[in-house]
């Protein structure tokens, strides 16, 4: 490839990867698989290696994807993870500035940074490899969550370039973008799972999951904000930030160098409103003395450094009038109250509605008709009502009572013991539930039917074509009638029918997820399908048998039992079976290509012309085993380019044969 061609290809790959990162992190709607993403990334890395002068410091190659397993252990932090003193107003900041001046004189600078609202993480790199990721814990010791953190695409697992030290620790914040949070939370609610209160809780809940496969599905992102080295490498924090960016770490671009407190205040004022236009949450600004010697001079209190402080923004609050309360019926039948408000500007957007969550919330607020309410946008995107201005309540105003009947079909609502939500039990006759279930079933993450979007389902339902999921699979017999309908061209009908036919190939776990059993989300469906292998086995399973499956608790087990106890549900499943949908799990029999590597263990390290996944498959398909760390038990180290010197040294010490990928292929 010529230099010019490489330049174009690198630009195209970078643009494509950045677009995919955006879809993955921000929107939580990846349009390609991780595998495809890694393939593109590998191509970019290979090209950049061939043409090092074309490597852009912002290149997506500076952050490489990773591998997963599980297990936590607690370790002591080498440098304690302190917190920051908080300030809430200008005066407190001016006092802080005065204290600093008193201690070190007038000659210093500040670095101001956004204060990301996530959880802090300590990362240790050894010879350019991410060796350990540890949560803050109590500040003295935290949990080792390396494998989970490896699933965060923006955190480099291996550093590409730069003269980084052999051993260093770097700290930053792990967080989730607002839109990703919104989307995933909506999905949780739809599955009948409790929603997370804000992106920070979602991120910390995720990083502590035992199943790192699940972590990998939730798009966490990160920003780095502090470097720790044994020997001082730079004079200032600012220089460190620039350097670690070159090493491949995600450093936020909004940080700024300030020569006095006035510039700091200016930065704070600027972000007071600009923060609402970020794709992620910040809860304030962090102010740090730039020079390391001056930081040392200032030192620490028991809890926090004297050279840094956080300015916290107040959650913005407005007061507006409650116009009415309406009720939404979800596909699971849960009826959610929503407050309709007199439109008002809050945190950069016009707010017209606020969620009231459930009946308890209406009672807690003691809402009355025409009340003036205080609305706040906290971590969550949907604003919430935090209280009522009682002084403005009209005399004789009627209290608002949560409804007793479904607002759509009129059925008496029910509440299960221990649950906050009321449900409409008429799942077979209540339109939003029927339509919602079909929309869920055909959706991208379930049967992924091309040409059958939510609006089409709406229309087909209204015109009486579909009522049950099974009706979708007999639509082909009504093709002529469908083609008569307005706005439905022959081509789009054929496209839809093709999509429907193709969806019959979707595996059992997707079909099971698609049925919309309460609390059975994608992960639970996968676990059930893998364990029971067929719908018949699930139907026949007792409560105890279900409950015995990993991660299936009593609530889910009961919900599954209730679902299949309903004769209409079982009948629908029989119909779907007869129409050709998958109700048994495909046995993933690993057919060994050979047994040539049987009894042999391998570690793959470094970069190769083929992906490491490919090499891993080759080893496993020929009976070999992959180990996670070098020990005397290891038979071979498959070494590629840029392998860490520590691994090499260890393997050499233990006399472990070091082979190339070509040697490996020759073995089989
Ligand atoms: S510096 C010695 N910089 O805020 C303190 N922290 O309240 C080093 N945080 O635990 C922290 N953004 O989780 C620093 N730009 C930033 C930050 C930041 C968010 C978090 C971090 C820390 C907490 C302190």
XYZ file of C-alpha atoms and ligand atoms in Angstrom:
692
model
C 0.000 0.000 0.000
C 1.351 3.435 -0.893
C 1.754 6.172 1.690
C -1.160 8.071 0.179
C -3.428 5.008 0.183
C -2.482 4.229 3.763
C -3.243 7.806 4.773
C -6.720 7.597 3.254
C -7.440 4.196 4.707
C -6.278 5.295 8.175
C -8.507 8.367 7.983
C -11.482 6.261 6.871
C -10.907 3.626 9.562
C -10.479 6.276 12.272
C -13.679 8.017 11.242
C -15.570 4.731 11.153
C -14.242 3.610 14.536
C -15.063 6.954 16.118
C -18.595 6.739 14.773
C -18.946 3.229 16.194
C -17.527 4.346 19.551
C -20.138 7.098 19.659
C -22.927 4.636 18.920
C -21.560 2.247 21.496
C -20.756 4.584 24.400
C -23.136 7.444 24.010
C -26.167 5.912 22.374
C -25.718 2.372 23.720
C -26.800 1.246 20.256
C -23.823 -0.458 18.670
C -24.408 -1.204 15.006
C -21.549 -3.676 14.712
C -20.377 -6.474 16.978
C -17.369 -6.107 19.254
C -15.656 -8.612 17.024
C -16.177 -6.488 13.918
C -15.063 -3.426 15.856
C -11.876 -5.216 16.898
C -11.248 -6.286 13.297
C -11.375 -2.683 12.095
C -9.189 -1.637 14.987
C -6.654 -4.328 14.193
C -6.481 -3.173 10.610
C -5.842 0.355 11.824
C -3.162 -0.761 14.289
C -1.404 -2.797 11.600
C -1.423 0.127 9.171
C -0.206 2.541 11.813
C 2.604 0.173 12.623
C 3.641 0.117 9.002
C 3.368 3.914 8.728
C 4.176 5.242 12.209
C 4.333 8.814 10.938
C 0.583 8.605 10.287
C -0.354 7.868 13.906
C -2.589 10.579 15.264
C -2.582 10.982 19.064
C -6.376 10.970 18.876
C -6.460 7.756 16.879
C -8.916 5.139 18.145
C -5.934 2.749 18.122
C -4.723 4.447 21.251
C -7.434 2.509 23.059
C -7.506 -1.206 22.465
C -10.286 -3.708 23.236
C -9.867 -6.618 25.681
C -10.684 -10.018 27.150
C -12.911 -11.087 30.002
C -13.193 -13.388 33.048
C -14.315 -12.753 36.643
C -13.464 -12.697 40.406
C -12.774 -9.855 42.889
C -10.210 -9.620 45.617
C -9.400 -6.728 47.966
C -6.021 -4.996 47.868
C -4.426 -2.075 49.641
C -3.831 1.057 47.580
C -0.175 1.951 47.068
C -1.156 5.629 47.341
C -4.375 6.167 49.326
C -7.340 7.305 47.241
C -8.351 10.518 48.932
C -11.435 12.566 48.340
C -11.641 16.286 47.705
C -12.883 19.097 49.889
C -16.114 20.562 48.520
C -17.099 24.186 48.033
C -20.460 25.481 46.947
C -19.888 29.206 46.479
C -17.436 31.797 45.300
C -16.421 32.919 48.779
C -15.323 29.439 49.786
C -13.164 29.316 46.674
C -11.617 32.686 47.403
C -10.804 31.401 50.897
C -9.157 28.357 49.369
C -7.101 30.636 47.112
C -6.042 32.718 50.115
C -4.916 29.646 52.049
C -2.760 28.575 49.113
C -1.221 32.011 48.690
C -0.389 32.112 52.377
C 1.442 28.826 52.121
C 3.297 29.119 48.806
C 3.128 32.760 47.768
C 1.641 34.312 44.637
C 3.597 32.481 42.008
C 1.524 29.468 40.953
C -1.027 28.218 38.448
C -4.208 26.191 38.676
C -5.463 23.430 36.438
C -9.251 23.331 36.246
C -11.033 20.173 35.162
C -14.568 18.960 34.883
C -15.670 16.852 37.828
C -17.042 13.717 36.215
C -19.885 12.066 38.067
C -18.967 8.399 38.093
C -16.735 6.217 40.202
C -13.009 6.594 40.597
C -10.695 3.859 39.464
C -7.042 3.183 40.042
C -5.181 1.549 37.163
C -1.727 0.026 37.461
C 0.379 -0.455 34.348
C 3.378 -2.720 34.226
C 5.591 -2.534 31.182
C 2.848 -0.899 29.219
C 0.175 -3.458 30.145
C -2.860 -2.863 32.294
C -1.997 -5.098 35.230
C -4.678 -4.151 37.731
C -7.778 -2.012 38.120
C -8.968 -1.308 41.652
C -12.048 0.550 42.921
C -11.695 3.328 45.489
C -13.277 1.200 48.236
C -12.763 2.979 51.546
C -9.810 4.934 50.146
C -7.258 2.642 51.798
C -8.216 -0.575 50.089
C -10.462 -1.401 47.175
C -11.710 -4.287 45.019
C -9.748 -5.677 42.100
C -12.037 -5.359 39.097
C -9.441 -5.726 36.342
C -11.413 -8.044 34.098
C -14.489 -5.848 34.236
C -12.463 -2.720 33.537
C -10.811 -4.428 30.580
C -14.199 -4.350 28.869
C -14.114 -0.531 28.845
C -12.986 0.315 25.370
C -11.502 3.707 26.169
C -9.106 2.296 28.781
C -5.956 1.071 27.055
C -5.039 -2.468 27.849
C -1.671 -2.074 26.206
C 0.097 1.207 25.584
C 1.333 1.778 22.086
C 3.952 4.428 22.197
C 5.621 6.969 24.414
C 8.321 6.785 27.030
C 6.098 5.736 29.888
C 7.770 4.261 32.980
C 7.860 0.496 33.535
C 5.562 0.805 36.515
C 2.984 3.476 37.237
C -0.495 4.046 38.557
C -3.032 6.256 36.898
C -6.444 7.324 38.150
C -9.594 8.413 36.519
C -13.364 8.262 36.549
C -15.518 5.521 35.033
C -18.946 6.691 33.954
C -21.854 6.139 31.595
C -23.149 8.634 29.033
C -26.645 10.003 29.659
C -28.243 8.643 26.522
C -26.804 5.195 27.093
C -28.129 5.330 30.650
C -31.552 6.386 29.445
C -31.797 3.678 26.868
C -30.573 0.876 29.090
C -32.749 1.999 31.959
C -35.792 2.053 29.712
C -34.961 -1.495 28.748
C -34.721 -2.490 32.405
C -38.125 -0.987 33.112
C -39.606 -2.746 30.115
C -38.278 -6.035 31.432
C -39.869 -5.277 34.775
C -36.435 -4.749 36.389
C -35.933 -1.819 38.772
C -34.426 1.278 37.135
C -31.135 2.778 38.268
C -31.524 6.249 39.806
C -28.722 7.893 37.818
C -25.787 7.111 35.496
C -23.361 7.032 38.424
C -25.303 4.268 40.167
C -25.565 2.393 36.901
C -21.805 2.627 36.380
C -20.939 1.508 39.900
C -23.533 -1.261 39.802
C -22.000 -2.440 36.543
C -18.361 -2.424 37.622
C -19.243 -4.696 40.539
C -21.078 -7.299 38.455
C -19.700 -10.789 38.792
C -20.500 -11.590 35.188
C -18.071 -9.549 33.148
C -19.848 -10.650 29.985
C -22.705 -8.514 31.216
C -20.310 -5.643 31.971
C -19.067 -5.794 28.407
C -22.602 -5.149 27.170
C -22.986 -1.939 29.132
C -21.059 0.896 27.567
C -18.875 2.438 30.239
C -16.457 5.196 29.361
C -13.657 6.894 31.269
C -11.499 9.978 31.702
C -8.065 9.965 33.298
C -7.116 12.743 35.727
C -4.084 11.812 37.776
C -0.727 10.091 37.316
C 1.299 8.511 40.120
C 4.894 7.432 39.569
C 7.583 6.361 42.023
C 10.025 8.918 40.621
C 8.735 12.284 39.472
C 8.692 12.444 35.661
C 7.152 15.861 35.109
C 7.197 19.180 36.892
C 3.511 19.850 36.617
C 0.129 18.135 36.535
C -0.600 19.801 33.194
C 2.497 18.256 31.605
C 1.467 14.849 32.972
C -1.955 15.188 31.410
C -0.451 15.994 28.013
C 1.976 13.082 28.293
C -0.560 10.453 29.336
C -2.750 11.542 26.458
C 0.162 10.687 24.159
C 0.534 7.301 25.827
C -3.026 6.537 24.780
C -5.151 7.513 27.796
C -8.495 9.260 27.441
C -7.893 12.735 28.837
C -10.727 15.217 28.762
C -10.150 18.103 26.383
C -11.964 20.748 28.388
C -9.298 21.102 31.113
C -7.618 24.477 31.275
C -4.586 26.154 32.787
C -5.455 29.255 34.855
C -3.036 31.828 36.194
C -5.332 33.145 38.916
C -8.570 32.486 40.803
C -10.510 34.935 38.603
C -9.873 32.733 35.593
C -10.997 29.750 37.668
C -14.253 31.512 38.549
C -14.725 32.376 34.906
C -14.346 28.692 33.940
C -16.850 27.684 36.626
C -19.370 30.269 35.412
C -18.926 29.113 31.834
C -19.671 25.489 32.652
C -22.645 26.280 34.889
C -24.829 26.188 31.786
C -22.544 24.500 29.246
C -22.560 21.337 31.362
C -26.048 20.493 30.204
C -24.826 20.109 26.658
C -22.275 17.451 27.516
C -23.158 13.857 26.694
C -22.199 12.877 30.274
C -22.900 14.182 33.762
C -20.565 16.431 35.704
C -21.384 17.596 39.201
C -18.772 20.324 39.486
C -15.276 21.537 38.684
C -12.012 20.314 40.205
C -9.327 22.923 40.885
C -5.734 21.705 41.303
C -2.470 23.532 41.954
C -0.436 22.731 38.866
C 3.143 22.432 40.106
C 4.078 19.153 41.823
C 6.653 20.737 44.153
C 4.050 23.226 45.274
C 1.541 20.400 45.738
C 4.091 18.682 47.965
C 4.643 21.828 49.951
C 0.916 22.182 50.548
C 0.492 18.539 51.523
C -2.644 16.808 52.791
C -5.145 16.853 55.582
C -6.310 13.469 56.883
C -8.929 13.192 54.169
C -7.941 15.301 51.210
C -5.134 17.213 49.528
C -4.668 20.889 50.438
C -3.668 21.632 46.853
C -7.012 20.711 45.292
C -10.672 21.376 45.864
C -13.979 20.647 44.181
C -16.554 23.277 43.330
C -19.964 21.585 43.259
C -22.815 22.899 41.163
C -26.188 22.967 42.804
C -28.776 20.778 41.133
C -30.910 23.224 39.205
C -34.442 23.612 40.510
C -37.452 25.388 39.110
C -41.028 25.823 40.181
C -43.926 25.204 37.834
C -47.585 24.320 37.782
C -48.925 20.782 37.713
C -51.503 20.648 34.927
C -52.573 17.031 35.144
C -51.454 13.505 35.916
C -51.683 10.927 33.141
C -51.011 7.210 33.185
C -48.949 5.130 30.789
C -49.449 1.414 30.317
C -46.266 -0.453 29.446
C -45.952 -3.776 27.662
C -45.707 -5.605 30.992
C -48.939 -3.927 32.105
C -47.213 -1.665 34.659
C -49.113 1.599 34.930
C -46.775 4.569 35.453
C -48.104 7.970 36.533
C -46.659 10.986 34.735
C -46.996 14.623 35.794
C -47.829 17.012 32.964
C -46.329 20.373 33.786
C -46.610 23.905 32.533
C -43.553 23.973 30.212
C -40.502 25.525 31.816
C -36.798 25.813 31.041
C -34.613 23.652 33.258
C -30.967 22.686 32.864
C -30.882 23.563 29.196
C -34.108 21.884 28.067
C -37.811 22.631 28.233
C -39.490 20.368 30.721
C -43.116 19.422 30.158
C -43.355 16.186 32.027
C -41.900 14.548 35.100
C -42.129 10.943 36.137
C -44.032 10.157 39.297
C -42.686 6.562 39.353
C -45.627 4.897 41.134
C -48.586 5.327 43.447
C -46.360 5.722 46.519
C -44.738 8.790 45.022
C -48.101 10.548 44.675
C -48.794 9.796 48.325
C -45.301 10.901 49.395
C -45.724 14.247 47.653
C -49.336 14.548 48.787
C -50.071 15.990 45.346
C -53.189 18.081 44.842
C -54.768 19.380 41.654
C -53.200 22.632 40.445
C -50.238 22.376 42.828
C -47.069 24.362 42.191
C -44.211 21.903 42.308
C -40.410 22.092 42.545
C -38.746 20.222 39.723
C -35.133 19.141 39.757
C -32.823 17.551 37.257
C -30.333 15.509 39.168
C -28.248 12.717 37.765
C -31.243 11.374 35.928
C -32.394 12.754 32.622
C -36.087 12.639 33.314
C -36.705 15.427 35.809
C -38.391 14.626 39.079
C -40.724 16.474 41.369
C -39.044 16.992 44.702
C -41.747 18.828 46.542
C -44.831 20.995 46.527
C -45.014 24.721 47.277
C -47.752 24.504 49.890
C -48.104 28.288 50.089
C -49.491 28.334 46.582
C -52.013 25.526 47.097
C -55.572 26.652 46.365
C -57.989 26.259 49.245
C -60.222 23.262 48.650
C -57.970 21.732 45.967
C -58.694 18.029 45.485
C -55.990 15.530 46.360
C -54.795 13.387 43.460
C -55.477 9.701 43.858
C -53.755 7.033 41.861
C -56.268 5.397 39.544
C -57.940 2.107 40.371
C -58.719 1.016 36.799
C -56.627 0.716 33.655
C -56.843 4.033 31.747
C -57.040 2.130 28.448
C -59.169 -0.987 28.996
C -60.840 -0.228 32.318
C -59.765 -3.426 34.085
C -59.240 -3.153 37.850
C -55.532 -2.675 38.554
C -53.646 -5.102 40.768
C -50.605 -4.758 42.929
C -48.414 -7.698 43.863
C -47.246 -7.992 47.417
C -43.997 -6.170 48.012
C -44.152 -4.276 44.708
C -44.572 -0.560 44.230
C -46.147 -0.740 40.767
C -49.765 -1.444 39.920
C -50.427 -3.653 36.914
C -53.282 -4.065 34.496
C -53.816 -7.839 34.488
C -55.652 -7.847 31.142
C -52.546 -8.724 29.122
C -54.558 -10.424 26.385
C -57.038 -7.600 25.902
C -55.324 -4.294 26.681
C -54.094 -2.557 23.514
C -50.830 -0.945 24.710
C -49.782 -4.242 26.268
C -50.570 -6.217 23.118
C -48.888 -3.733 20.804
C -45.970 -3.227 23.196
C -45.364 -6.975 23.400
C -45.324 -7.327 19.619
C -43.008 -4.337 19.284
C -40.691 -5.848 21.833
C -40.752 -9.218 20.076
C -39.896 -7.849 16.644
C -37.312 -5.337 17.951
C -33.659 -5.165 17.058
C -32.411 -6.947 20.176
C -34.951 -9.736 19.945
C -36.173 -11.156 16.606
C -34.655 -8.225 14.726
C -37.270 -8.201 11.959
C -36.263 -5.901 9.148
C -39.127 -3.924 7.639
C -41.430 -4.291 10.624
C -40.942 -1.221 12.807
C -42.998 -0.002 15.748
C -45.263 2.178 13.623
C -46.030 -0.645 11.217
C -47.018 -2.824 14.180
C -49.284 -0.037 15.390
C -50.969 0.197 11.994
C -51.268 -3.554 11.490
C -52.831 -3.860 14.930
C -55.283 -1.023 14.302
C -56.349 -2.583 11.015
C -56.951 -5.902 12.711
C -54.189 -7.873 11.005
C -52.272 -8.839 14.135
C -53.251 -9.492 17.719
C -50.815 -12.119 18.861
C -47.165 -12.640 18.060
C -48.145 -15.716 16.069
C -50.277 -13.557 13.736
C -47.061 -11.926 12.516
C -45.962 -15.292 11.152
C -49.146 -15.821 9.138
C -49.096 -12.353 7.555
C -47.744 -13.814 4.311
C -51.158 -15.372 3.698
C -52.650 -11.866 3.712
C -50.059 -10.309 1.413
C -52.694 -9.258 -1.140
C -54.814 -7.459 1.442
C -51.713 -5.786 2.890
C -50.717 -4.475 -0.495
C -54.117 -2.744 -0.768
C -53.321 -0.590 2.235
C -52.299 3.027 1.827
C -48.624 3.806 2.293
C -47.683 0.142 2.019
C -45.822 -0.453 -1.219
C -45.320 -3.908 -2.671
C -41.600 -3.644 -2.055
C -41.926 -2.786 1.608
C -44.445 -5.594 2.148
C -42.108 -8.104 0.524
C -39.228 -6.768 2.550
C -41.262 -7.161 5.728
C -42.367 -10.710 4.862
C -38.754 -11.656 4.084
C -37.672 -10.225 7.420
C -40.365 -12.216 9.216
C -39.346 -15.440 7.489
C -35.689 -14.860 8.264
C -36.398 -14.204 11.924
C -37.463 -17.840 12.352
C -33.757 -18.602 12.489
C -33.253 -16.531 15.633
C -32.051 -18.804 18.444
C -34.244 -20.022 21.280
C -32.795 -17.556 23.820
C -34.019 -14.634 21.700
C -37.484 -16.137 21.268
C -37.666 -16.706 25.016
C -36.614 -13.098 25.700
C -39.159 -11.971 23.119
C -42.089 -13.575 24.929
C -41.910 -10.708 27.408
C -42.049 -12.726 30.616
C -41.706 -10.268 33.455
C -38.127 -10.080 34.838
C -36.828 -12.258 32.003
C -34.485 -9.895 30.224
C -31.913 -10.880 27.616
C -29.404 -12.212 30.135
C -31.882 -14.251 32.142
C -33.331 -15.699 28.919
C -29.855 -16.739 27.861
C -29.220 -18.432 31.213
C -32.561 -20.263 31.103
C -32.082 -21.379 27.492
C -28.555 -22.613 28.164
C -29.625 -24.505 31.276
C -32.935 -26.050 30.238
C -32.236 -26.350 26.502
C -35.911 -26.252 25.491
C -39.137 -24.481 26.294
C -40.725 -27.803 27.231
C -38.120 -28.325 29.932
C -38.725 -24.808 31.255
C -42.486 -25.370 31.334
C -41.954 -28.632 33.187
C -39.486 -27.124 35.685
C -40.543 -26.651 39.296
C -39.984 -23.467 41.272
C -37.002 -25.052 43.053
C -35.473 -26.248 39.804
C -35.723 -22.769 38.317
C -34.439 -21.149 41.485
C -31.405 -23.433 41.477
C -30.121 -21.968 38.218
C -27.300 -19.452 38.580
C -28.654 -15.899 38.855
C -32.310 -17.013 38.820
C -33.771 -15.773 42.081
C -37.179 -16.399 43.632
C -38.796 -13.408 41.944
C -37.805 -14.550 38.461
C -38.621 -18.201 39.182
C -42.095 -17.243 40.329
C -42.664 -15.042 37.329
C -41.683 -17.872 34.952
C -44.005 -20.311 36.736
C -46.894 -17.806 36.580
C -46.326 -17.145 32.898
C -46.423 -20.773 31.824
C -49.309 -21.595 34.147
C -51.481 -19.583 31.760
C -53.036 -21.898 29.152
C -53.225 -19.102 26.555
C -49.471 -18.603 26.796
C -48.792 -22.312 26.318
C -51.176 -22.431 23.376
C -49.427 -19.489 21.723
C -46.092 -21.255 22.148
C -47.465 -24.376 20.449
C -48.667 -22.212 17.550
C -45.295 -20.498 17.252
C -43.570 -23.882 17.320
C -45.746 -25.136 14.479
C -44.878 -21.982 12.519
C -41.193 -22.865 12.708
C -39.734 -20.683 15.475
C -36.872 -22.027 17.572
C -37.899 -23.436 20.935
C -34.868 -25.597 21.570
C -31.304 -24.457 22.120
C -28.825 -25.479 19.520
C -26.290 -27.726 21.118
C -23.016 -25.933 20.795
C -21.022 -29.044 20.284
C -17.391 -28.197 19.963
C -16.267 -30.363 17.114
C -12.565 -30.676 17.514
C -10.601 -30.196 14.351
C -7.897 -32.380 15.841
C -6.498 -33.472 19.180
C -3.001 -32.420 18.298
C -2.781 -29.872 21.102
C -4.615 -31.974 23.652
C -3.139 -31.652 27.152
C -1.071 -28.619 26.124
C -1.523 -25.162 27.574
C -0.853 -21.820 25.930
C -0.684 -18.101 26.550
C -1.012 -15.697 23.644
C 0.721 -12.372 24.062
C 1.530 -9.435 21.783
C 0.132 -8.524 18.375
C -0.076 -10.794 15.351
C -1.100 -10.547 11.731
C -4.280 -12.463 12.727
C -6.397 -11.620 15.751
C -5.714 -13.183 19.127
C -9.284 -14.512 19.143
C -8.520 -16.396 15.981
C -5.417 -17.946 17.531
C -7.378 -18.806 20.654
C -10.002 -20.592 18.537
C -7.316 -22.509 16.672
C -5.787 -23.697 19.936
C -9.105 -24.708 21.477
C -10.382 -26.395 18.322
C -7.320 -28.590 18.383
C -7.762 -29.594 22.008
C -5.407 -27.054 23.640
C -6.120 -24.910 26.680
C -5.592 -21.182 27.228
C -4.122 -20.130 30.582
C -4.400 -16.674 32.085
C -0.975 -16.233 33.661
C 2.533 -17.541 33.174
C 3.453 -20.294 35.599
C 5.530 -23.448 35.576
C 2.378 -25.261 34.361
C 2.437 -23.430 31.044
C 3.604 -25.400 28.014
C 3.972 -22.651 25.385
C 4.041 -18.878 25.171
C 2.829 -17.748 21.746
C 4.620 -14.431 21.320
C 3.804 -11.714 18.834
C 5.147 -8.207 18.387
C 5.372 -5.726 21.244
C 5.087 -8.347 23.940
C 5.766 -6.984 27.407
C 9.345 -7.585 28.616
C 8.084 -8.814 32.013
C 6.257 -11.749 30.443
C 9.219 -12.579 28.296
C 11.516 -12.532 31.288
C 9.210 -14.716 33.365
C 8.785 -17.253 30.582
C 12.523 -17.383 29.980
C 13.199 -17.858 33.686
C 10.766 -20.771 33.831
C 12.243 -22.246 30.664
C 8.929 -22.114 28.837
C 9.234 -22.491 25.065
C 8.442 -19.226 23.282
C 6.887 -19.830 19.881
C 5.500 -17.690 17.064
C 2.005 -17.998 15.595
C 3.607 -19.734 12.601
C 5.187 -22.327 14.924
C 1.750 -22.868 16.443
C 0.187 -23.506 13.037
C 3.016 -25.892 12.202
C 2.148 -27.914 15.323
C -1.282 -28.701 13.990
S -8.745 14.442 41.268
C -6.775 13.566 45.508
N -10.110 15.131 39.151
O -14.175 13.303 42.517
C -8.024 13.641 44.743
N -11.199 13.821 40.825
O -14.461 14.153 45.380
C -7.814 13.229 43.341
N -13.505 13.217 40.263
O -12.694 10.563 44.128
C -9.044 13.363 42.557
N -13.573 14.236 38.314
O -13.832 10.175 41.874
C -10.129 14.468 40.344
N -11.187 15.773 37.213
C -11.214 15.121 38.360
C -12.340 14.442 38.831
C -12.305 13.797 40.085
C -14.248 13.501 39.185
C -14.006 12.464 41.427
C -13.087 11.360 41.894
C -12.738 11.695 43.312
C -13.856 12.601 43.702
C -13.389 13.537 44.772
